[in-house]
mmCIF file with all atom_site columns, C-alpha atoms in Angstrom:
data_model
loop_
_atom_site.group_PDB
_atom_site.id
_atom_site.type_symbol
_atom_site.label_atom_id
_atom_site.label_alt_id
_atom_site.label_comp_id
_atom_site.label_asym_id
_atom_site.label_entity_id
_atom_site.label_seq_id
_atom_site.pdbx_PDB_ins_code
_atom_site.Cartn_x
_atom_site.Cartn_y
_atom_site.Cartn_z
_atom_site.occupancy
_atom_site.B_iso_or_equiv
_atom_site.pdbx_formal_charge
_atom_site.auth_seq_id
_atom_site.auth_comp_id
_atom_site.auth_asym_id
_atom_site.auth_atom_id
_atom_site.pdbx_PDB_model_num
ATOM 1   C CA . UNK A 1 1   ? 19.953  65.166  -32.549 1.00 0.00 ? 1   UNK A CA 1
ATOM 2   C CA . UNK A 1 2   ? 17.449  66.954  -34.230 1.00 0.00 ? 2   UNK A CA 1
ATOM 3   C CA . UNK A 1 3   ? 17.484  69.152  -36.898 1.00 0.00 ? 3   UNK A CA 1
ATOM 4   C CA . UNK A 1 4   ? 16.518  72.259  -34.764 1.00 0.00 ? 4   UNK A CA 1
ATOM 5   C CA . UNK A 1 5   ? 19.398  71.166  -32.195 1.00 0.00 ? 5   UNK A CA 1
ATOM 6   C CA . UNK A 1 6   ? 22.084  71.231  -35.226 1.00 0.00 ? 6   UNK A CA 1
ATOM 7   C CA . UNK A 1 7   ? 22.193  74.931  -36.142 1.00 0.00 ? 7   UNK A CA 1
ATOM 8   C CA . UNK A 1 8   ? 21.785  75.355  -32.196 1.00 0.00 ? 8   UNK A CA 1
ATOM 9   C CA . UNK A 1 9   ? 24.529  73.402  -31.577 1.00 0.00 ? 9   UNK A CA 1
ATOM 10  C CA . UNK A 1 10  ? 27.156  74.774  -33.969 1.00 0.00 ? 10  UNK A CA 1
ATOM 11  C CA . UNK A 1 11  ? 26.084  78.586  -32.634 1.00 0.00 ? 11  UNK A CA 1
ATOM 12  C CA . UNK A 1 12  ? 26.998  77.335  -29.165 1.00 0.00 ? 12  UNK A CA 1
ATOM 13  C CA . UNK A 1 13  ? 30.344  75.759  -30.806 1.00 0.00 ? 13  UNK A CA 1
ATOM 14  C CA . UNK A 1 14  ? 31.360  79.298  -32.425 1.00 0.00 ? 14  UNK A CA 1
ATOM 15  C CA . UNK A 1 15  ? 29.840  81.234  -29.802 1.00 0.00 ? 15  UNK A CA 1
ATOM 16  C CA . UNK A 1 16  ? 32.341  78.824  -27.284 1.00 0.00 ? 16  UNK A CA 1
ATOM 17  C CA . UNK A 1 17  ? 35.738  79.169  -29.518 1.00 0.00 ? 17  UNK A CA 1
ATOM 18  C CA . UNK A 1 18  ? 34.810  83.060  -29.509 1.00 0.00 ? 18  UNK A CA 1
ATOM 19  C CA . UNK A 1 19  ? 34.669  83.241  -25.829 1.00 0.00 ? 19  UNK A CA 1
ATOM 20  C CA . UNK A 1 20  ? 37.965  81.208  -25.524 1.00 0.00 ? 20  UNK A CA 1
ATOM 21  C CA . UNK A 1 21  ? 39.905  83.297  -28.242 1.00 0.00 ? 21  UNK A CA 1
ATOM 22  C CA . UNK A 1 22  ? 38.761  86.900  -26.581 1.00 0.00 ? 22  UNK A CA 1
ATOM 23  C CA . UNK A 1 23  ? 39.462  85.381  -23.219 1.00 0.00 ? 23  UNK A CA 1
ATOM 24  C CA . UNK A 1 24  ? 43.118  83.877  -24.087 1.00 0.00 ? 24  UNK A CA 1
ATOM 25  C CA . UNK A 1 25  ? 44.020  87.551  -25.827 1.00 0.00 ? 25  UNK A CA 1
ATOM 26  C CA . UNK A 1 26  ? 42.397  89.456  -22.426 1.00 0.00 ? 26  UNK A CA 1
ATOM 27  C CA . UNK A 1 27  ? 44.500  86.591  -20.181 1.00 0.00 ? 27  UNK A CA 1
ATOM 28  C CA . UNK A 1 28  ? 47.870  87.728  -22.336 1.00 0.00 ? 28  UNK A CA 1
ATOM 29  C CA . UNK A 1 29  ? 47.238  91.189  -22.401 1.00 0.00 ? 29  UNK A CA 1
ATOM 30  C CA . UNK A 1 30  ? 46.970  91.075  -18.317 1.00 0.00 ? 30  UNK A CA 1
ATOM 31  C CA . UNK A 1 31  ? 49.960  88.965  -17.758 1.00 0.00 ? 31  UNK A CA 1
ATOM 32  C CA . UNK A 1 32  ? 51.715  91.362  -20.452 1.00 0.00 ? 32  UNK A CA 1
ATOM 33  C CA . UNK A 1 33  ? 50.923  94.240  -18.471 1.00 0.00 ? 33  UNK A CA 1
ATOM 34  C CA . UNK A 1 34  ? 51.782  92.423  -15.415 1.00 0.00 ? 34  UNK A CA 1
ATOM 35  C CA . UNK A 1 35  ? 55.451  92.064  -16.382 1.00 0.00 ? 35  UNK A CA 1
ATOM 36  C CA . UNK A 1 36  ? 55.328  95.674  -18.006 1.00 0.00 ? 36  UNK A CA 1
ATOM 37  C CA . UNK A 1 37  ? 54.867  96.653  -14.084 1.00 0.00 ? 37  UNK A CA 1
ATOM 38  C CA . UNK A 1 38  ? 57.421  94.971  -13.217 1.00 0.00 ? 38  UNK A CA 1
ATOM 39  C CA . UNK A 1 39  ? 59.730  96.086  -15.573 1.00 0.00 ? 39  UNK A CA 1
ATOM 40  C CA . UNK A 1 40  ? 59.127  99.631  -14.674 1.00 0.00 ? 40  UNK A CA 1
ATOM 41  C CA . UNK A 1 41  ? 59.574  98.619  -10.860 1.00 0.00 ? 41  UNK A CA 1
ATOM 42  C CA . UNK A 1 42  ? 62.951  97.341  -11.710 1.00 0.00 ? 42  UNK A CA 1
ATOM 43  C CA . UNK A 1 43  ? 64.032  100.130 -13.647 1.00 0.00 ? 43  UNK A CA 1
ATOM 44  C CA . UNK A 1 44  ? 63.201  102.344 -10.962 1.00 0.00 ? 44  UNK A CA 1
ATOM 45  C CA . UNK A 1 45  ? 65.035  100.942 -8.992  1.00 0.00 ? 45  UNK A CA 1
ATOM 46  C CA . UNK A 1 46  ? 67.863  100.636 -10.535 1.00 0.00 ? 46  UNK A CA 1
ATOM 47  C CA . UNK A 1 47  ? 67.677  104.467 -10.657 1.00 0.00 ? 47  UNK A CA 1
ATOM 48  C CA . UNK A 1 48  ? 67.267  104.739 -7.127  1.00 0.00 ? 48  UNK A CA 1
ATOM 49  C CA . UNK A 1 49  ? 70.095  102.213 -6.347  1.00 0.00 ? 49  UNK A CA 1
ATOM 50  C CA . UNK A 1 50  ? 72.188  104.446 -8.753  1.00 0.00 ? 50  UNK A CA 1
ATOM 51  C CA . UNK A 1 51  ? 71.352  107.893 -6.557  1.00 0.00 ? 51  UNK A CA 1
ATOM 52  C CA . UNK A 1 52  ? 71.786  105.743 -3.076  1.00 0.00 ? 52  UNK A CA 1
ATOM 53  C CA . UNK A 1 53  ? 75.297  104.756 -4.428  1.00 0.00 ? 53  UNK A CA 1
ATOM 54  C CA . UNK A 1 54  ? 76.199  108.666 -5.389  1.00 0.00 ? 54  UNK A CA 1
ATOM 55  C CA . UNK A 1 55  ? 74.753  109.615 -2.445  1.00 0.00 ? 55  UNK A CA 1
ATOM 56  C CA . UNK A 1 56  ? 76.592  107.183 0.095   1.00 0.00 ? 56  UNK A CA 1
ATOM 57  C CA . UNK A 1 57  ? 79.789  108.267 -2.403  1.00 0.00 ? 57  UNK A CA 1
ATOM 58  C CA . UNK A 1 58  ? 79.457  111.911 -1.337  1.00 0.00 ? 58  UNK A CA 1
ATOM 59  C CA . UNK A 1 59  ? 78.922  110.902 2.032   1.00 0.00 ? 59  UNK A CA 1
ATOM 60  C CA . UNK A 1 60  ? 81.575  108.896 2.093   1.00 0.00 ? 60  UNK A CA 1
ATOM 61  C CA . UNK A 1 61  ? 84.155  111.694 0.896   1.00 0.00 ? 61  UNK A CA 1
ATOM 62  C CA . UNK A 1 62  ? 82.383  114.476 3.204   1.00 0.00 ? 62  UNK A CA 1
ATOM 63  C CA . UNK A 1 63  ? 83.257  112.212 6.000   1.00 0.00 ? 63  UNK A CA 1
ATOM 64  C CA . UNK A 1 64  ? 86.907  111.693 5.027   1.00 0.00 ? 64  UNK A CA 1
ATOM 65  C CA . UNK A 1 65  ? 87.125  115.397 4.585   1.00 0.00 ? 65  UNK A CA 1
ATOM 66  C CA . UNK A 1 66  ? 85.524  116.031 7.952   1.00 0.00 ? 66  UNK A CA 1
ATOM 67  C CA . UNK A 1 67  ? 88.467  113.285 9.162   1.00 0.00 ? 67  UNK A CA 1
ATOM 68  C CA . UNK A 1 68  ? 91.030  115.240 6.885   1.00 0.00 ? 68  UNK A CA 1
ATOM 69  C CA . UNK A 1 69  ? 90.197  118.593 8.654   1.00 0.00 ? 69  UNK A CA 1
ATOM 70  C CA . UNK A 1 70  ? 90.196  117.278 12.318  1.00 0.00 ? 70  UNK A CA 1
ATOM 71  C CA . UNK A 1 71  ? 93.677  115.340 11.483  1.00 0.00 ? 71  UNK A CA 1
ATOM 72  C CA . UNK A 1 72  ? 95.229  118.547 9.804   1.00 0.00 ? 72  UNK A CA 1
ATOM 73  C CA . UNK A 1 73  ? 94.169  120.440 13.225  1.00 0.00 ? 73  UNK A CA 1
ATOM 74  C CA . UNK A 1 74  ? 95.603  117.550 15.078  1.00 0.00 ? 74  UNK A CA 1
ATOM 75  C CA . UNK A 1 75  ? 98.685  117.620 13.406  1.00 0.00 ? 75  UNK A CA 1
ATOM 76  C CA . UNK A 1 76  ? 99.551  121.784 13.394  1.00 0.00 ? 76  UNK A CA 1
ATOM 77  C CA . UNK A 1 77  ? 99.170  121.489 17.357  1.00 0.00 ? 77  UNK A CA 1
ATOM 78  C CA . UNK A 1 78  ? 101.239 118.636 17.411  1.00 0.00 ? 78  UNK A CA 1
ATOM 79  C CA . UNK A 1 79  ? 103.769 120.875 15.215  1.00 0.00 ? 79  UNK A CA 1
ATOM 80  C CA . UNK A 1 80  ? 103.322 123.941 17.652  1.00 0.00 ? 80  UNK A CA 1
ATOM 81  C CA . UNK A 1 81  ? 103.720 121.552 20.624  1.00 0.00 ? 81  UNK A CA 1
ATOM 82  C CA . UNK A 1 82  ? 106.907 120.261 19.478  1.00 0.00 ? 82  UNK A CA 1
ATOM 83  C CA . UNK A 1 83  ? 108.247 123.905 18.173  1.00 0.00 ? 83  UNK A CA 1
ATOM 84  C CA . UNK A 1 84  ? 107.379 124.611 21.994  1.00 0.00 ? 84  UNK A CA 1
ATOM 85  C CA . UNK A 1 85  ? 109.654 121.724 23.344  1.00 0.00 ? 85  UNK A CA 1
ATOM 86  C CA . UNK A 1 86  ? 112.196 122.167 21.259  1.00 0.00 ? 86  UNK A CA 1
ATOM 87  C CA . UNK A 1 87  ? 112.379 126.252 21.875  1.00 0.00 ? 87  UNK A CA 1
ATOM 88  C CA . UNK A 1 88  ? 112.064 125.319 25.580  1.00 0.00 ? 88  UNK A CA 1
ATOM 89  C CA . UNK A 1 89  ? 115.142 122.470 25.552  1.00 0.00 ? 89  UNK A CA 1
ATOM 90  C CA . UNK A 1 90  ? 117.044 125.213 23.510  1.00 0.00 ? 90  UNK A CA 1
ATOM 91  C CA . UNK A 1 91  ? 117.150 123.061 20.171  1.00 0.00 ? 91  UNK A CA 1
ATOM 92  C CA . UNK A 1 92  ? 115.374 124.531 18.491  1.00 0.00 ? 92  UNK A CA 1
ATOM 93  C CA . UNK A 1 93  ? 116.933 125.287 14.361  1.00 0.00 ? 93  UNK A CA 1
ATOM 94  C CA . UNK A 1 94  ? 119.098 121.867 15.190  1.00 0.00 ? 94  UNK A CA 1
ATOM 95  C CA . UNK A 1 95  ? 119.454 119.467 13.259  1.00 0.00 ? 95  UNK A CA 1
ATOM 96  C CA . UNK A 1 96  ? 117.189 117.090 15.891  1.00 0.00 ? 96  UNK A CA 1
ATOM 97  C CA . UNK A 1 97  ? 114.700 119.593 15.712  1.00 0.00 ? 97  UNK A CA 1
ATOM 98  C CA . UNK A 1 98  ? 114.425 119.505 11.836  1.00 0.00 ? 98  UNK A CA 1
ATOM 99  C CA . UNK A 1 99  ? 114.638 116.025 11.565  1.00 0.00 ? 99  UNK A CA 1
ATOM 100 C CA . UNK A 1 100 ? 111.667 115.554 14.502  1.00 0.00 ? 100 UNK A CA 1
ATOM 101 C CA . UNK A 1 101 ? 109.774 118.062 12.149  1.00 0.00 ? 101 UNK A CA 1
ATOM 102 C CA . UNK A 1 102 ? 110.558 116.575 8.983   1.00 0.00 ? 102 UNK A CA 1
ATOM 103 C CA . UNK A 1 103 ? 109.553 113.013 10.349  1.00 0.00 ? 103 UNK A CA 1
ATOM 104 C CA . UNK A 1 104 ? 106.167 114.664 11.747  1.00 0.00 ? 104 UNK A CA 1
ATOM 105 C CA . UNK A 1 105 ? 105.363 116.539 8.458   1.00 0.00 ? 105 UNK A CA 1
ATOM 106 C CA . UNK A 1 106 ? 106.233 113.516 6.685   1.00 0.00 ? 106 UNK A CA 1
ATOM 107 C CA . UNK A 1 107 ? 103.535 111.014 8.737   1.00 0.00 ? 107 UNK A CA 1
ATOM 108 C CA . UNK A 1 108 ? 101.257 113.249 8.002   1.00 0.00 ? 108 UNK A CA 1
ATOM 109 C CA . UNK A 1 109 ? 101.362 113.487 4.088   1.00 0.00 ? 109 UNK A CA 1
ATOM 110 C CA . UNK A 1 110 ? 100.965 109.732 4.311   1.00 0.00 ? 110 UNK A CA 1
ATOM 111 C CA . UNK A 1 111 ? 98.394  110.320 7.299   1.00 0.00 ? 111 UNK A CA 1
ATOM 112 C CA . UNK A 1 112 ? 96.423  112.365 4.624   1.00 0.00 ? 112 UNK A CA 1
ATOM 113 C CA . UNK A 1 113 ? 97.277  110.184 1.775   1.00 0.00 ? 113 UNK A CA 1
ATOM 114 C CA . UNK A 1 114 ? 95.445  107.285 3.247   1.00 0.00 ? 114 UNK A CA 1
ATOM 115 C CA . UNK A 1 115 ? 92.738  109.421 4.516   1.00 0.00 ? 115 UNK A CA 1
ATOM 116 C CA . UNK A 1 116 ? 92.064  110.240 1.103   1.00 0.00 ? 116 UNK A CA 1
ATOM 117 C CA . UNK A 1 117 ? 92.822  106.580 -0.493  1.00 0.00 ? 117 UNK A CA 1
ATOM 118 C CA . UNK A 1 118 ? 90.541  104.931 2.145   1.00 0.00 ? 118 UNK A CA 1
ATOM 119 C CA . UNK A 1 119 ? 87.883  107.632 1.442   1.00 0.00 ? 119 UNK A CA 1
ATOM 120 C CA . UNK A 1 120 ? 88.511  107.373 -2.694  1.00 0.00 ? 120 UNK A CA 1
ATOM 121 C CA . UNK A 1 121 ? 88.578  102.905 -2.334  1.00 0.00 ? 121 UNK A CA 1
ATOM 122 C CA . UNK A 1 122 ? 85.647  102.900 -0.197  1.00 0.00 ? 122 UNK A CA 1
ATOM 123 C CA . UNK A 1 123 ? 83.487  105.441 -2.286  1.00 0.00 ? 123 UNK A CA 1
ATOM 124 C CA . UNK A 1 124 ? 84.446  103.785 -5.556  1.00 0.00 ? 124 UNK A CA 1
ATOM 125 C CA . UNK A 1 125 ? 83.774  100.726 -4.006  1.00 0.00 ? 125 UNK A CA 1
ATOM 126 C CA . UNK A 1 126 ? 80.315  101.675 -3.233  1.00 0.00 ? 126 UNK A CA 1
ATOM 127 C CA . UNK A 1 127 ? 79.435  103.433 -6.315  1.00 0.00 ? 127 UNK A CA 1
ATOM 128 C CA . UNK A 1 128 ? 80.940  99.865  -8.161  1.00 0.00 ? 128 UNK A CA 1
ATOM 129 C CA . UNK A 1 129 ? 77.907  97.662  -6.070  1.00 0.00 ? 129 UNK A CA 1
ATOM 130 C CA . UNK A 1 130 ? 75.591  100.445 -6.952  1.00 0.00 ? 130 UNK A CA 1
ATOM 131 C CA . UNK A 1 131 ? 76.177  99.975  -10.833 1.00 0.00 ? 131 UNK A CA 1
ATOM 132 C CA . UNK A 1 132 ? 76.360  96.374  -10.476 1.00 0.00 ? 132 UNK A CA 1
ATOM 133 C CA . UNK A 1 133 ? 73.095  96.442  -8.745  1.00 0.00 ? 133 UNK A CA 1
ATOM 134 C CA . UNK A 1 134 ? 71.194  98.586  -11.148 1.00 0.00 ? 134 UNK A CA 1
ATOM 135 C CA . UNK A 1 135 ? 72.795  96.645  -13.834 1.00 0.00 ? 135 UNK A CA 1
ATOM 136 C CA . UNK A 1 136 ? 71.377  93.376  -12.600 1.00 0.00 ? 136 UNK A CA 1
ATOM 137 C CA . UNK A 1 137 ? 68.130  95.083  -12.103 1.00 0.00 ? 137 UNK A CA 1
ATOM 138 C CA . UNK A 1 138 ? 68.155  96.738  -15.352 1.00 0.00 ? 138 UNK A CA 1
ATOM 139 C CA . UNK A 1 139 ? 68.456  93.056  -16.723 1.00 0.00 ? 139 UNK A CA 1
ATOM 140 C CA . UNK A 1 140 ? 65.854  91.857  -15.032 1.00 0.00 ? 140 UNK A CA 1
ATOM 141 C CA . UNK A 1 141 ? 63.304  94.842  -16.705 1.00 0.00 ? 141 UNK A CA 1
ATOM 142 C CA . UNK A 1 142 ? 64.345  93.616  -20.157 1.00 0.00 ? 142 UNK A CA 1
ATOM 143 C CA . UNK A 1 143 ? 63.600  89.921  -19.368 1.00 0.00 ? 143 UNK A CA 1
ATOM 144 C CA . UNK A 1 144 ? 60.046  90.841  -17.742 1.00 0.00 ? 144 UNK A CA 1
ATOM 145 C CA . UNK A 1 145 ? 59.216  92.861  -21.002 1.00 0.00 ? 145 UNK A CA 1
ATOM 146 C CA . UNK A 1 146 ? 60.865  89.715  -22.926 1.00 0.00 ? 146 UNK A CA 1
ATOM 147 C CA . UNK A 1 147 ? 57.958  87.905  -20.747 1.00 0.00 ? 147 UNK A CA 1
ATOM 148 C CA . UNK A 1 148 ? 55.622  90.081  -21.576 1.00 0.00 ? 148 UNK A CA 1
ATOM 149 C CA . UNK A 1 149 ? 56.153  90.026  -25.140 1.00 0.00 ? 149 UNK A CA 1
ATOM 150 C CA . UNK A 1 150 ? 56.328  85.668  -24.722 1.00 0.00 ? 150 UNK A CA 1
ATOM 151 C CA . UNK A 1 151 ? 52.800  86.086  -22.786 1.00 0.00 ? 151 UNK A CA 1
ATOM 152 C CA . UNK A 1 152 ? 51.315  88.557  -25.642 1.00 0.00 ? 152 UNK A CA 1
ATOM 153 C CA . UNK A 1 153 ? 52.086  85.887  -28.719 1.00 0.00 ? 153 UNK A CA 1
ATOM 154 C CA . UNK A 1 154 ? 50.989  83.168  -26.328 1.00 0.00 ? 154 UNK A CA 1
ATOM 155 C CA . UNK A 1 155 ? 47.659  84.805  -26.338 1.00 0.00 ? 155 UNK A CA 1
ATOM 156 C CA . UNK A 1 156 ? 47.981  84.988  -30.098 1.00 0.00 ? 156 UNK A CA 1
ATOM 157 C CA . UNK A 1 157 ? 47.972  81.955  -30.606 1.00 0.00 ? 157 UNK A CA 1
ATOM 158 C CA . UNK A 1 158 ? 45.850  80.002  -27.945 1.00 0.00 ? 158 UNK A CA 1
ATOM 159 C CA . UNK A 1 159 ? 43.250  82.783  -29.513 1.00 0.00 ? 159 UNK A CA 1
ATOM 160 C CA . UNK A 1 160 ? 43.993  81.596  -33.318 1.00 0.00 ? 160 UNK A CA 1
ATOM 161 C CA . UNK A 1 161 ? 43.889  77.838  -31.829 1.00 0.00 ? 161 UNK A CA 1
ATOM 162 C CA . UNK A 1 162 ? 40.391  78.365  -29.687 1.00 0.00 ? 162 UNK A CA 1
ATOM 163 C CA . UNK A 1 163 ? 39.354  79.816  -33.126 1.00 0.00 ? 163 UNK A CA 1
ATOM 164 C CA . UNK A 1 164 ? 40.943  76.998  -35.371 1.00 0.00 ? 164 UNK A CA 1
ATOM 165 C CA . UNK A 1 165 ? 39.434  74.330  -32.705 1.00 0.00 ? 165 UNK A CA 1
ATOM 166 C CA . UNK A 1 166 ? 36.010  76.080  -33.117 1.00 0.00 ? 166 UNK A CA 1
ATOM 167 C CA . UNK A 1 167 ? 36.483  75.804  -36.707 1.00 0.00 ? 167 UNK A CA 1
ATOM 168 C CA . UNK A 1 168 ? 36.548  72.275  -36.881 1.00 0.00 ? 168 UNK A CA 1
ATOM 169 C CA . UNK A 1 169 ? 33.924  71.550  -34.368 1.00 0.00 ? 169 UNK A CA 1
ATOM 170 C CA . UNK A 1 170 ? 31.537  73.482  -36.400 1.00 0.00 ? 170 UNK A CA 1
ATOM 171 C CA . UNK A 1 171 ? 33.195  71.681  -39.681 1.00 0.00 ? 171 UNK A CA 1
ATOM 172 C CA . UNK A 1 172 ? 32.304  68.491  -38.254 1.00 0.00 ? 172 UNK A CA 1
ATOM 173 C CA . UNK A 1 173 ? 28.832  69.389  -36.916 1.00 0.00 ? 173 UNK A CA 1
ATOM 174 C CA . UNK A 1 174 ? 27.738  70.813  -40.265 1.00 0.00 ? 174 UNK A CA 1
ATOM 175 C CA . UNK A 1 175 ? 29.408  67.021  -41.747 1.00 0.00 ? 175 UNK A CA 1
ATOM 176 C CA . UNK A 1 176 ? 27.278  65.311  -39.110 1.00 0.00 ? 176 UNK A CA 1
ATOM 177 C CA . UNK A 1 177 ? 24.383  67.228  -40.191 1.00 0.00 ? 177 UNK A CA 1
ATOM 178 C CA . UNK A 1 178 ? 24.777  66.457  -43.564 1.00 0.00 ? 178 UNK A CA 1
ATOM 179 C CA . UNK A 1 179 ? 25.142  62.986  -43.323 1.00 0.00 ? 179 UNK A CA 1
ATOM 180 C CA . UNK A 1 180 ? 21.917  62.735  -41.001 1.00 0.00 ? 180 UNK A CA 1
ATOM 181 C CA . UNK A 1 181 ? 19.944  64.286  -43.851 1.00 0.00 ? 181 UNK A CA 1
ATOM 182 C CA . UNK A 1 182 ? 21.061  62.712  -46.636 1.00 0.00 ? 182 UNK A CA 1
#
């Protein structure tokens, strides 16, 4: 090698490890930002799976109260149509006729009990998978930005080791150099 080629050479060497240590920090700063995206994805929706689950909740309860109303108008004609029977047969303020009333009004307190526990299990049920859901996506954010941190001091230090590399390539041209001349 000549001595023209020897300062040539080591520029090319540093100019090399420079190109590798910008390009490993640009590479980390990309994937970094990649898993920042995600993270934000995941967070959103883990809000959104949050509002679906209140959302299916409420419609959940409107429903049962919907159910709740058309039951309670089942059950007052189904009281008149009974007061009507027993007024027609003549027994009506018996004791039969109290204890037919008392066993209707009774079936439908539990009617409307499990009306409302159905309506109360099934919406607490759904707002449960709904906070288990954004929980799990919620997790999953903070191990993308955990990735994203990983990638960043990855870049770090391939950059510091293109740079150390470089270092010693040079160091060793420059001994080569020296040697040649002495």
């Amino acid at each position: 090698m000549g001595a023209a080629a020897i300062p040539a050479a080591i520029g090319l060497q540093v100019g090399g490890s420079l190109f590798a240590a910008d390009n490993a920090r640009r590479t980390a700063a990309a994937q970094s930002g990649y898993y920042q995206t995600l993270a934000n994805q995941a967070d959103n929706s883990a809000m959104l799976a949050e509002v679906a689950g209140e959302r299916q909740a409420t419609n959940v309860k409107d429903a049962a109260a919907a159910t709740y109303a058309q039951h309670l108008r089942g059950s007052k004609q189904l009281t008149g149509a009974q007061r009507a029977v027993a007024g027609a047969a003549g027994i009506s303020g018996s004791v039969t006729a109290e204890d037919i009333a008392r066993d209707t009004a009774n079936k439908m307190s539990l009617d409307e009990m499990a009306i409302r526990f159905n309506a109360d299990s099934t919406a607490d049920e759904v707002l449960r998978n709904a906070g288990l859901t954004a929980m799990n996506l919620r997790a999953d954010a903070g191990n993308y930005r955990m990735s994203g941190d990983e990638a960043r001091i990855a870049g770090k230090l391939n950059s510091y080791t293109s740079l150390i590399g470089g270092a010693a390539s040079v160091a060793s041209t420059a001994a080569m150099y020296g040697r040649k001349r002495n």
